[in-house]
XYZ file of C-alpha atoms in Angstrom:
723
model
C 19.407 -37.613 11.889
C 21.127 -36.588 15.188
C 18.922 -36.649 18.185
C 20.001 -34.375 20.942
C 19.309 -36.042 24.280
C 21.040 -33.774 26.820
C 21.948 -30.374 27.524
C 25.552 -30.600 26.999
C 24.867 -31.998 23.436
C 22.397 -29.083 23.095
C 24.825 -26.538 23.763
C 27.394 -27.943 21.630
C 24.988 -28.518 18.681
C 23.455 -24.982 18.574
C 25.701 -23.286 16.031
C 26.351 -26.765 14.344
C 22.812 -26.093 12.622
C 23.164 -22.496 12.422
C 25.864 -22.058 10.129
C 27.478 -24.098 7.432
C 30.658 -21.923 6.252
C 32.425 -24.035 3.585
C 29.983 -27.083 2.670
C 32.237 -28.796 -0.055
C 35.478 -30.440 1.251
C 38.647 -28.944 0.082
C 40.221 -30.167 -3.048
C 43.103 -27.718 -3.312
C 45.620 -29.377 -1.045
C 45.551 -32.410 -3.295
C 45.557 -30.570 -6.490
C 48.826 -28.441 -5.946
C 51.949 -28.965 -4.026
C 52.164 -27.090 -0.767
C 54.717 -24.518 -1.796
C 52.504 -23.679 -5.024
C 49.664 -23.115 -2.671
C 51.654 -20.845 -0.266
C 52.965 -18.856 -3.061
C 49.649 -18.536 -4.757
C 47.951 -17.556 -1.694
C 50.785 -14.894 -0.805
C 50.664 -13.302 -4.250
C 46.654 -13.291 -4.031
C 46.533 -11.908 -0.664
C 49.085 -9.073 -1.310
C 47.395 -8.118 -4.261
C 44.228 -8.143 -2.562
C 45.638 -5.939 0.052
C 46.983 -3.413 -2.225
C 43.615 -3.341 -3.996
C 41.559 -2.794 -0.674
C 43.984 -0.198 0.698
C 43.405 1.956 -2.114
C 39.693 2.004 -1.553
C 37.684 3.864 0.963
C 35.121 2.292 3.034
C 31.515 3.390 1.831
C 30.408 3.433 5.460
C 33.348 5.627 6.886
C 32.902 9.073 8.272
C 35.175 11.432 6.558
C 34.947 14.020 9.444
C 35.380 11.523 12.143
C 35.023 11.765 15.848
C 37.982 13.102 17.973
C 38.789 12.242 21.527
C 42.205 13.974 22.614
C 44.506 13.210 19.985
C 42.784 10.209 18.523
C 40.208 10.701 15.741
C 37.933 7.627 14.756
C 36.425 7.866 11.178
C 34.112 4.752 11.405
C 30.212 4.773 11.136
C 29.734 4.393 14.893
C 30.298 7.193 17.121
C 31.930 6.084 20.144
C 29.775 6.600 23.162
C 32.610 8.003 25.318
C 36.275 8.370 24.838
C 37.361 4.777 24.234
C 40.652 5.409 26.028
C 38.578 6.642 29.175
C 35.477 4.603 29.691
C 34.984 4.795 33.384
C 35.339 7.565 35.895
C 37.048 6.890 39.382
C 34.918 8.243 42.432
C 36.506 9.599 45.611
C 36.021 5.995 47.334
C 38.125 4.288 44.744
C 34.946 2.836 43.009
C 34.305 3.484 39.384
C 31.202 4.466 37.347
C 30.411 4.846 33.659
C 32.001 7.758 31.865
C 28.911 8.122 30.047
C 27.080 9.594 33.237
C 26.987 13.371 33.066
C 27.483 13.459 37.241
C 27.849 11.174 39.861
C 24.102 10.158 39.917
C 23.482 6.552 38.960
C 20.727 6.076 36.448
C 17.600 4.214 37.549
C 15.748 3.707 34.451
C 15.435 4.421 30.765
C 11.834 6.041 30.544
C 10.116 7.864 33.143
C 6.627 6.030 32.058
C 8.251 2.634 32.411
C 9.472 2.282 35.936
C 7.895 -1.174 36.546
C 7.684 -4.037 33.933
C 3.725 -3.587 34.370
C 4.102 -0.094 32.942
C 6.896 -0.973 30.411
C 4.720 -3.433 28.317
C 2.041 -0.811 28.285
C 4.408 1.834 26.884
C 5.400 -0.578 24.082
C 1.820 -1.239 23.208
C 1.454 2.698 22.885
C 4.509 3.194 20.885
C 3.983 0.402 18.503
C 0.353 1.518 18.121
C -0.614 -2.059 18.986
C 1.871 -3.832 16.766
C 2.861 -7.398 16.928
C 4.333 -8.470 20.014
C 4.897 -12.312 20.439
C 5.222 -14.676 17.544
C 5.208 -18.505 17.253
C 5.607 -20.618 14.137
C 2.192 -22.244 12.990
C 1.790 -24.710 10.379
C -0.469 -23.824 7.499
C -2.601 -25.638 5.141
C -0.124 -25.278 2.477
C 2.568 -26.957 4.285
C 4.383 -23.585 5.161
C 5.082 -22.763 8.810
C 5.352 -18.900 9.084
C 5.411 -16.942 12.256
C 2.100 -15.936 13.364
C 1.995 -12.810 15.688
C -0.090 -11.632 18.355
C -0.478 -7.790 19.133
C 0.372 -6.240 22.337
C -3.281 -5.565 23.110
C -4.106 -9.126 22.520
C -1.536 -10.280 24.786
C -2.570 -7.750 27.532
C -6.083 -9.151 27.254
C -4.858 -12.657 27.529
C -2.878 -11.628 30.540
C -5.870 -9.854 32.201
C -8.163 -13.007 31.830
C -5.413 -15.151 33.264
C -4.838 -12.733 36.193
C -8.714 -12.732 36.927
C -8.645 -16.758 36.739
C -5.913 -16.659 39.529
C -8.477 -14.947 41.591
C -11.132 -17.213 40.733
C -8.837 -20.147 41.829
C -8.160 -18.524 45.101
C -4.903 -17.334 44.501
C -4.502 -13.986 46.939
C -3.414 -10.615 45.506
C -0.124 -8.905 46.600
C 3.595 -9.170 46.715
C 3.567 -11.959 49.221
C 2.103 -14.625 46.835
C 4.411 -16.563 44.415
C 3.066 -17.984 41.133
C 5.249 -20.913 39.596
C 6.000 -21.222 36.072
C 7.648 -24.390 34.559
C 8.073 -24.133 30.809
C 10.135 -23.488 27.662
C 10.051 -20.245 25.989
C 6.558 -19.616 24.369
C 3.980 -16.925 24.269
C 2.180 -18.267 27.178
C 5.154 -17.723 29.597
C 5.041 -14.061 28.849
C 1.131 -14.037 29.251
C 1.626 -15.777 32.611
C 4.340 -13.228 33.623
C 2.164 -10.118 32.880
C -0.850 -11.728 34.544
C 1.254 -12.124 37.710
C 2.211 -8.400 37.544
C -1.480 -7.155 37.377
C -2.067 -7.912 40.653
C 1.521 -7.479 42.244
C 2.217 -11.171 42.631
C 5.485 -12.635 42.109
C 6.584 -15.055 39.282
C 8.850 -17.965 40.147
C 10.523 -19.816 37.382
C 11.346 -23.526 37.707
C 14.175 -24.637 35.538
C 13.429 -27.370 33.065
C 16.417 -29.294 34.150
C 16.349 -28.849 37.828
C 16.474 -32.141 39.606
C 13.459 -33.273 41.784
C 15.049 -32.358 45.205
C 15.652 -28.805 44.055
C 12.213 -28.504 42.726
C 10.716 -29.678 45.823
C 12.782 -27.164 47.814
C 11.601 -24.308 45.605
C 8.048 -25.247 45.763
C 8.031 -25.516 49.442
C 10.061 -22.538 50.264
C 8.145 -20.263 48.092
C 4.942 -21.984 49.142
C 3.611 -22.181 45.691
C -0.039 -22.930 45.180
C -0.182 -22.931 41.525
C 2.406 -24.037 38.831
C 2.016 -23.315 34.898
C 3.488 -26.061 32.881
C 3.869 -26.418 29.220
C 3.405 -30.096 28.812
C 1.949 -33.106 30.445
C 5.500 -34.620 31.265
C 6.278 -31.630 33.531
C 2.847 -31.808 35.277
C 3.180 -35.411 35.782
C 6.690 -35.092 37.409
C 5.457 -32.416 39.781
C 2.647 -34.603 40.851
C 5.201 -37.159 41.966
C 6.397 -34.768 44.451
C 2.817 -33.573 45.632
C 3.013 -35.538 48.961
C 6.338 -33.683 49.668
C 4.783 -30.168 48.620
C 1.650 -29.663 50.659
C 1.030 -26.053 49.364
C 0.592 -27.120 45.729
C -3.087 -27.188 44.680
C -3.347 -26.239 41.137
C -1.543 -27.183 37.921
C -2.122 -25.519 34.614
C -1.035 -27.156 31.261
C -0.490 -25.289 28.026
C -1.118 -28.321 26.003
C -4.214 -30.695 26.021
C -4.481 -32.845 29.021
C -5.378 -36.550 29.263
C -7.687 -38.464 31.452
C -4.673 -40.244 33.083
C -3.345 -37.031 34.453
C -6.841 -35.762 35.580
C -7.345 -38.896 37.327
C -3.819 -39.002 39.070
C -4.262 -35.333 40.020
C -7.723 -35.788 41.304
C -6.335 -38.696 43.655
C -3.904 -36.100 45.132
C -6.466 -33.409 45.403
C -4.851 -31.107 42.871
C -6.862 -29.368 40.013
C -5.633 -29.516 36.640
C -6.619 -27.103 33.798
C -5.361 -26.294 30.562
C -4.156 -22.932 29.549
C -7.229 -22.453 27.423
C -9.626 -23.427 30.294
C -7.577 -20.858 32.526
C -8.112 -18.152 30.224
C -11.873 -18.929 29.806
C -12.292 -19.124 33.549
C -11.117 -15.412 33.727
C -12.882 -14.204 30.602
C -16.321 -15.608 31.909
C -15.711 -14.363 35.599
C -18.058 -11.772 36.610
C -15.978 -10.606 39.459
C -13.336 -8.285 37.983
C -11.344 -6.451 40.639
C -9.308 -3.359 39.659
C -5.442 -4.294 38.995
C -3.128 -3.672 41.974
C -0.050 -2.416 40.063
C 3.311 -3.194 41.338
C 5.508 -0.312 42.604
C 9.100 -0.073 41.701
C 10.222 -1.422 44.882
C 7.783 -4.640 44.733
C 9.217 -7.857 44.064
C 8.833 -8.949 40.205
C 10.603 -12.441 40.585
C 12.514 -14.834 42.744
C 14.939 -16.213 40.282
C 16.561 -19.531 41.808
C 20.246 -20.068 41.185
C 20.856 -23.784 41.625
C 24.595 -23.124 42.441
C 27.303 -25.354 42.351
C 26.820 -26.622 45.898
C 23.957 -26.741 48.264
C 20.341 -26.081 47.830
C 19.104 -23.352 45.457
C 19.101 -19.814 46.664
C 16.241 -17.535 45.554
C 17.296 -14.308 44.421
C 14.773 -11.549 45.077
C 14.633 -8.924 42.282
C 12.236 -5.870 42.301
C 10.652 -4.329 39.194
C 13.290 -1.376 39.853
C 16.167 -3.811 39.766
C 15.049 -5.457 36.427
C 14.225 -1.968 34.711
C 17.556 -0.540 36.055
C 19.545 -3.416 34.482
C 17.798 -2.483 31.204
C 19.538 0.860 31.350
C 22.779 -0.871 29.879
C 20.806 -0.717 26.498
C 21.076 3.014 26.385
C 24.615 2.272 25.607
C 23.614 1.312 22.109
C 22.758 4.537 20.036
C 23.884 2.968 16.756
C 22.225 -0.492 17.190
C 19.691 0.405 19.836
C 16.364 -1.576 19.912
C 13.317 -0.030 18.412
C 9.692 -0.803 17.525
C 10.879 -2.158 14.145
C 13.079 -4.707 15.667
C 12.460 -8.462 16.030
C 14.385 -10.785 18.478
C 14.688 -14.506 18.653
C 13.899 -16.003 21.993
C 15.573 -19.291 22.714
C 17.953 -18.788 25.795
C 15.960 -19.855 28.815
C 13.374 -17.347 30.205
C 14.064 -18.710 33.428
C 17.458 -16.979 33.367
C 17.599 -12.934 33.747
C 19.733 -12.329 30.696
C 16.960 -13.310 28.230
C 14.121 -11.474 30.262
C 16.057 -8.320 30.730
C 16.518 -7.937 26.918
C 12.964 -8.883 26.217
C 11.756 -6.422 28.759
C 13.568 -3.866 26.958
C 11.986 -4.983 23.672
C 8.460 -4.758 25.346
C 9.204 -1.186 26.351
C 9.798 0.120 23.050
C 7.243 -1.980 21.126
C 9.608 -4.465 19.431
C 8.479 -8.059 18.665
C 9.739 -11.121 20.007
C 9.653 -14.435 17.955
C 10.061 -17.835 19.886
C 11.803 -20.709 18.751
C 9.819 -23.920 18.556
C 11.399 -25.534 21.670
C 13.393 -27.892 19.577
C 17.107 -27.070 19.443
C 17.435 -29.171 16.236
C 15.311 -26.921 14.266
C 16.420 -23.758 15.570
C 18.558 -22.777 12.548
C 15.226 -23.012 10.595
C 13.391 -20.767 13.119
C 16.024 -18.146 12.979
C 16.143 -18.013 8.939
C 12.349 -17.843 9.079
C 12.324 -14.994 11.613
C 15.411 -13.067 10.309
C 15.939 -11.430 13.718
C 17.523 -8.235 14.209
C 18.434 -8.618 17.849
C 20.059 -11.975 19.025
C 21.016 -12.924 22.648
C 23.339 -15.773 22.709
C 25.741 -17.472 25.115
C 29.603 -18.042 24.445
C 29.397 -21.822 23.963
C 27.283 -21.140 20.784
C 29.882 -18.794 19.334
C 32.592 -21.218 20.352
C 31.015 -24.047 18.602
C 30.601 -21.690 15.514
C 34.392 -20.719 15.706
C 35.221 -24.286 15.939
C 33.120 -25.512 12.985
C 34.421 -22.647 10.689
C 38.096 -23.123 11.467
C 37.904 -27.100 10.997
C 36.877 -26.380 7.442
C 39.100 -23.182 6.845
C 42.094 -25.493 8.147
C 41.619 -27.910 5.452
C 43.306 -25.722 2.871
C 46.348 -23.533 2.851
C 44.648 -21.162 0.517
C 41.483 -20.794 2.373
C 43.447 -20.397 5.742
C 45.531 -17.630 4.327
C 42.492 -15.685 2.853
C 40.454 -16.372 6.084
C 43.311 -14.881 8.119
C 43.668 -11.956 5.785
C 40.077 -11.244 5.988
C 39.765 -11.474 9.859
C 42.791 -9.088 9.884
C 41.430 -6.681 7.588
C 38.168 -6.403 9.072
C 39.712 -6.192 12.463
C 41.564 -3.048 11.275
C 38.393 -1.606 10.047
C 36.570 -2.438 13.265
C 39.328 -0.567 15.209
C 38.364 2.503 13.540
C 34.740 2.035 14.984
C 33.543 1.088 11.502
C 30.716 -2.003 11.405
C 29.798 -3.122 8.105
C 28.623 -6.198 6.331
C 28.758 -4.960 2.724
C 32.516 -5.073 1.899
C 34.566 -7.239 -0.277
C 35.073 -10.163 2.457
C 31.705 -9.742 3.875
C 30.566 -11.076 0.458
C 33.068 -13.690 -0.414
C 34.007 -15.142 2.931
C 31.382 -14.396 5.737
C 28.181 -14.297 3.809
C 27.194 -17.843 4.673
C 27.705 -17.239 8.439
C 25.611 -14.125 8.298
C 22.717 -15.918 6.217
C 22.876 -18.565 8.931
C 21.552 -16.033 11.493
C 18.913 -14.707 9.098
C 21.127 -11.939 7.349
C 19.468 -9.161 9.315
C 21.258 -9.073 12.774
C 22.114 -5.619 13.993
C 22.739 -6.640 17.520
C 24.256 -9.504 19.164
C 24.750 -9.839 22.864
C 26.759 -12.371 24.760
C 27.328 -13.169 28.318
C 27.228 -15.775 30.924
C 30.644 -17.020 30.618
C 34.138 -15.759 29.527
C 34.552 -15.712 25.516
C 38.161 -15.894 24.324
C 39.476 -12.961 22.298
C 39.894 -14.656 19.083
C 36.404 -16.011 19.063
C 34.994 -12.582 19.810
C 36.968 -10.890 17.026
C 35.977 -13.438 14.604
C 32.144 -13.142 15.453
C 32.493 -9.494 15.227
C 34.017 -9.661 11.603
C 31.879 -12.455 10.325
C 28.537 -10.843 11.398
C 29.309 -7.068 10.466
C 27.010 -6.188 13.259
C 27.407 -4.703 16.767
C 28.497 -7.701 19.041
C 28.934 -6.738 22.747
C 29.921 -8.883 25.694
C 28.683 -8.220 29.093
C 29.325 -9.493 32.485
C 27.196 -10.058 35.784
C 25.418 -12.436 37.811
C 21.573 -13.032 38.764
C 22.346 -11.220 42.151
C 22.718 -7.752 39.951
C 19.933 -9.166 37.585
C 22.118 -9.832 34.570
C 24.787 -7.396 33.531
C 26.685 -4.831 35.464
C 29.229 -4.192 32.831
C 28.861 -4.175 29.021
C 31.243 -3.427 26.160
C 30.492 -0.178 24.152
C 29.059 -0.713 20.640
C 32.016 -0.326 18.118
C 34.607 -1.130 20.749
C 36.437 -3.842 18.818
C 39.178 -4.371 21.553
C 38.465 -7.568 22.871
C 39.661 -9.493 26.047
C 37.442 -7.275 28.511
C 33.822 -7.448 29.478
C 33.054 -3.640 28.844
C 32.452 -0.602 31.071
C 30.297 -0.048 34.197
C 26.641 0.349 33.169
C 24.942 3.533 34.029
C 22.924 1.923 37.050
C 25.841 0.901 38.965
C 29.054 1.355 40.341
C 32.018 -1.187 40.946
C 34.955 -1.298 43.154
C 37.667 -3.974 43.413
C 38.393 -5.232 46.802
C 41.866 -6.778 48.075
C 42.113 -10.741 47.739
C 45.366 -11.205 49.560
C 45.409 -15.088 49.457
C 45.437 -14.849 45.706
C 47.802 -11.813 45.800
C 45.291 -9.382 44.071
C 45.080 -5.922 45.625
C 43.076 -2.858 44.620
C 46.279 -0.738 44.646
C 47.205 -2.665 41.562
C 43.855 -2.170 39.905
C 42.717 -5.753 40.725
C 40.515 -7.520 43.200
C 37.216 -9.101 43.970
C 34.545 -7.356 42.058
C 31.808 -5.589 44.101
C 28.804 -4.051 42.777
C 26.407 -1.374 44.353
C 23.574 0.361 42.845
C 20.072 0.159 41.425
C 20.579 -3.431 40.059
C 21.766 -5.225 43.448
C 19.239 -7.611 44.403
C 17.051 -7.515 47.831
C 18.517 -10.455 49.370
C 17.946 -14.366 49.319
C 14.582 -15.322 49.763
C 14.040 -16.478 53.504
C 17.941 -16.826 53.836
C 19.304 -13.766 55.748
C 22.618 -15.493 56.608
C 23.607 -15.872 53.150
C 22.285 -12.600 52.242
C 24.689 -11.160 54.870
C 27.480 -13.038 53.385
C 26.793 -11.607 49.933
C 25.797 -8.090 50.607
C 27.925 -6.174 53.134
C 26.847 -3.473 55.420
C 27.369 -0.738 52.985
C 25.303 -2.394 50.241
C 28.122 -3.918 48.199
C 27.495 -7.062 46.588
C 30.499 -9.370 46.549
C 30.435 -11.348 43.448
C 33.407 -13.818 44.203
C 34.878 -12.985 40.716
C 38.428 -11.491 40.532
C 38.514 -8.516 38.094
C 41.082 -5.965 36.813
C 40.832 -2.594 35.512
C 42.334 -1.972 31.774
C 44.130 1.157 30.756
C 41.016 2.053 28.958
C 38.731 1.908 32.057
C 36.897 -1.350 31.129
C 36.781 -4.339 33.342
C 38.555 -7.645 32.645
C 37.666 -10.908 34.658
C 40.970 -12.573 35.527
C 40.266 -15.082 38.253
C 37.661 -16.664 40.542
C 37.610 -16.146 44.448
C 35.415 -19.027 45.003
C 36.496 -22.700 44.679
C 40.106 -21.814 45.326
C 42.403 -24.215 47.045
C 45.813 -24.578 48.299
C 48.269 -27.200 47.166
C 50.746 -28.850 49.649
C 53.477 -26.319 48.672
C 51.148 -23.365 49.624
C 50.233 -22.339 46.287
C 46.439 -20.963 45.618
C 44.832 -22.378 42.580
C 41.652 -21.061 41.019
C 40.734 -24.109 39.036
C 38.101 -22.337 36.796
C 40.373 -19.841 35.494
C 42.572 -22.790 34.277
C 39.581 -24.711 32.876
C 38.876 -21.408 30.955
C 42.167 -21.653 29.539
C 42.322 -25.340 28.597
C 39.008 -25.051 26.628
C 41.143 -23.177 24.113
C 42.767 -26.412 23.208
C 41.185 -27.694 19.703
C 40.817 -30.926 21.535
C 38.879 -30.119 24.662
C 35.231 -29.669 24.843
C 35.072 -29.598 28.765
C 37.440 -30.140 31.734
C 37.341 -30.353 35.449
C 40.583 -29.358 37.194
C 41.083 -30.876 40.572
C 43.537 -30.534 43.506
C 44.119 -31.382 47.028
C 45.665 -29.657 49.810
C 47.885 -32.773 50.625
C 48.951 -33.007 46.886
C 51.737 -31.323 45.010
C 50.038 -30.923 41.587
C 46.954 -30.850 39.594
C 44.854 -33.504 37.594
C 41.911 -33.128 35.383
C 39.145 -35.116 33.843
C 38.836 -33.930 30.100
C 35.988 -34.687 27.793
C 37.280 -34.289 24.253
C 35.514 -32.686 21.356
C 34.709 -35.880 19.394
C 34.083 -33.829 16.125
C 37.639 -32.455 16.376
C 39.364 -35.648 18.001
C 38.264 -38.538 15.778
C 39.347 -37.137 12.393
C 42.397 -35.618 13.817
C 43.587 -38.881 15.279
C 42.694 -40.737 11.938
C 44.929 -38.265 10.249
C 47.686 -39.512 12.474
C 46.654 -43.310 12.122
C 44.780 -43.775 15.287
C 41.140 -44.776 14.337
C 38.368 -45.584 16.478
C 35.054 -44.238 18.185
C 35.223 -41.360 20.757
C 34.954 -44.148 23.546
C 38.036 -45.992 22.116
C 40.110 -42.997 21.587
C 39.376 -41.932 25.230
C 40.898 -45.367 26.337
C 44.002 -44.946 24.217
C 47.238 -43.857 26.082
C 48.799 -42.201 22.911
C 45.701 -40.137 22.352
C 45.687 -38.992 26.171
C 49.466 -37.886 25.551
C 48.638 -35.840 22.433
C 45.797 -34.098 24.371
C 47.689 -33.566 27.455
C 50.513 -32.393 25.531
C 48.297 -29.827 23.648
C 46.690 -28.582 26.779
C 50.053 -27.980 28.614
C 51.112 -25.889 25.475
C 47.942 -23.817 25.493
C 48.428 -23.336 29.240
C 51.978 -21.972 28.737
C 51.090 -19.728 25.960
C 48.379 -18.308 28.160
C 50.959 -17.827 31.141
C 49.868 -20.346 33.484
C 52.558 -21.108 36.240
C 54.072 -24.535 36.125
C 51.966 -25.462 39.433
C 48.727 -24.467 37.671
C 49.540 -27.151 34.754
C 47.801 -30.303 35.242
C 50.270 -33.320 35.486
C 47.611 -36.077 34.291
C 44.511 -36.403 32.771
C 41.494 -38.712 32.457
C 39.675 -38.824 29.282
C 35.839 -39.256 29.429
C 33.410 -39.718 26.591
C 30.578 -38.660 28.867
C 29.815 -34.964 28.643
C 29.280 -32.916 31.696
C 25.407 -32.204 31.398
C 22.498 -30.975 33.438
C 20.950 -34.225 33.176
C 23.725 -36.207 34.754
C 23.738 -33.613 37.336
C 27.202 -32.468 36.662
C 26.271 -28.925 35.399
C 23.957 -26.464 36.870
C 21.120 -25.140 34.819
C 23.221 -22.175 33.606
C 25.824 -24.556 32.619
C 28.437 -24.209 35.284
C 30.176 -27.076 36.741
C 29.011 -28.704 39.942
C 32.504 -29.238 41.371
C 31.444 -31.452 44.530
C 29.267 -33.570 41.940
C 32.107 -33.948 39.672
C 34.506 -34.894 42.294
C 31.979 -37.657 43.582
C 31.416 -38.879 40.087
C 34.967 -39.350 39.009
C 36.380 -40.264 42.290
C 37.836 -43.467 41.438
C 39.494 -42.028 38.266
C 40.884 -39.132 40.451
C 42.143 -41.521 42.960
C 43.993 -43.664 40.460
C 45.713 -40.745 38.964
C 46.909 -39.484 42.163
C 48.149 -43.039 43.164
C 50.318 -43.045 40.105
C 51.808 -39.793 40.447
C 55.006 -39.278 42.763
């Protein structure tokens, strides 16, 4: 059994357990000479191509949808003209071509202008249908999902909100309530209890360090924190002397006498979640709700950032509701009361919460994983979700796993490539299906790994390469969309149009905002060339950083534009492509500006590279890098070349380093990196960058100053050897 002990391994292992594309090792390669395999594969694929070209897709639309001189005959009607997805305003900014006029859309439903209203709308639409589910072991040994209805969850939230009053927590938008938990029903119960009296919910990341946690508790003056287990509660008690406002801890699991004693000695009250609900249920004083207005704060979402102390992003109910407007793009795969969503991406991050908020507005149900990533695949197969939010690293891992199996056989590789090409051609016509020939013989196991019913898959938070996105769309046979944004604009400010199979961009502007590109002369990006820093304005832009006016002014200009720090380029189709990063740029001694994150996103395409940290200094002429190899690829690949050993041994092998460096440089050259953007030397590290070793943020972004300090010796040694 593989034990996942840190976040980096957690992320890399996710798709490993989700899919097993071809379980049996290839025997073809040893049975026939290569030229026989190639000839057989060629004959097979040509014959198959002829057979398929004679058929007509059962899901095609014979009449088609025409835009200008182009007609699409697939089963998905393009939301807008695929060649003109945005409209340019007089100030040079762009809005979605979906909008009928220049007025931005603020909400999906008039009776759901706040999250408080949204969940009540869902309860009505679903006729008090199932809302939240978790797996519960039964006496017969089975472990099905057991569901609680909308009204049950709202009733529990009512009891918890009354209990907050009994504990002396004031009502109103100035009061912050902390939650420190993995995804589970009690998280949502606590959230809606918070909204009943216009309080603000403040998530604490599971993997935040003690220093950041103390900062959040003190800055937000949090009096009560709801935790999922004893370990988190115990950890918070250790900070009590540095956190004078903390008075109460609620634990979702049974508590021990040791915890009670420890808490009492620090004058902290400890309750179980069950006790909290009972306290509210038995209370005789039951004040009327104080529902939030759209402009009231809903949450303060702390972003740990790659440098400095965490920043509290203040998001209103109107902000979150407005970001959910992007779901209006999905006419073919839109979320409805009959849908079910798997919840495993952290609720402390806004992508997950926005999608769940839309589910709750329409009466859909959300099933939670058991909190153990090692059994996530079992949870997905049991739930059989129709909506799956996912992060790129999961899909990258899925792709790598599949390709490592496919590449073992020439015949399999040719069949696989032909299947992807065929599906890509079909998808280019806005045809999305999973009932075709290749769907049955090539991609079936992948779909079954996700439960077999997925209609909508949403990915974001990091760049996804073109080949991986095309593969996922082909294999899943469902709508797979990619979005771009940041916490300061809730989650997404662009989302790709359903059915648009053209990869390499992050979609069109969502209806609730407008985007403009601003000159970045130091990187040679100019708005006149359709490139520049991505700036966002509209209903989704946050209200500022909590108690930090200076950083707010540095991020939002006087005209209300949020400066993201990302460099974008408008495509000919009117979609946005993220091409660079303004932050973290540095200048080499010759005067060239370098954006290391862009280079790292290219190097990760190397089959050997799992993670990398590209480093440069103003007094140096070249770049160097720390590279964490992908052990599952590197160990067998080197063994095939006669170099055997553990991942640690391979990392210390000079020949292995040269092989990896050569492959990275080749990948960089193919991607168009300039010579000064290519690394001259690398150090191989078997230690993965993770949240636990403080080298990644909770959103899995590199902490560059920490990485530089952690590998200071290796970086100095590399530069010392270079001319």
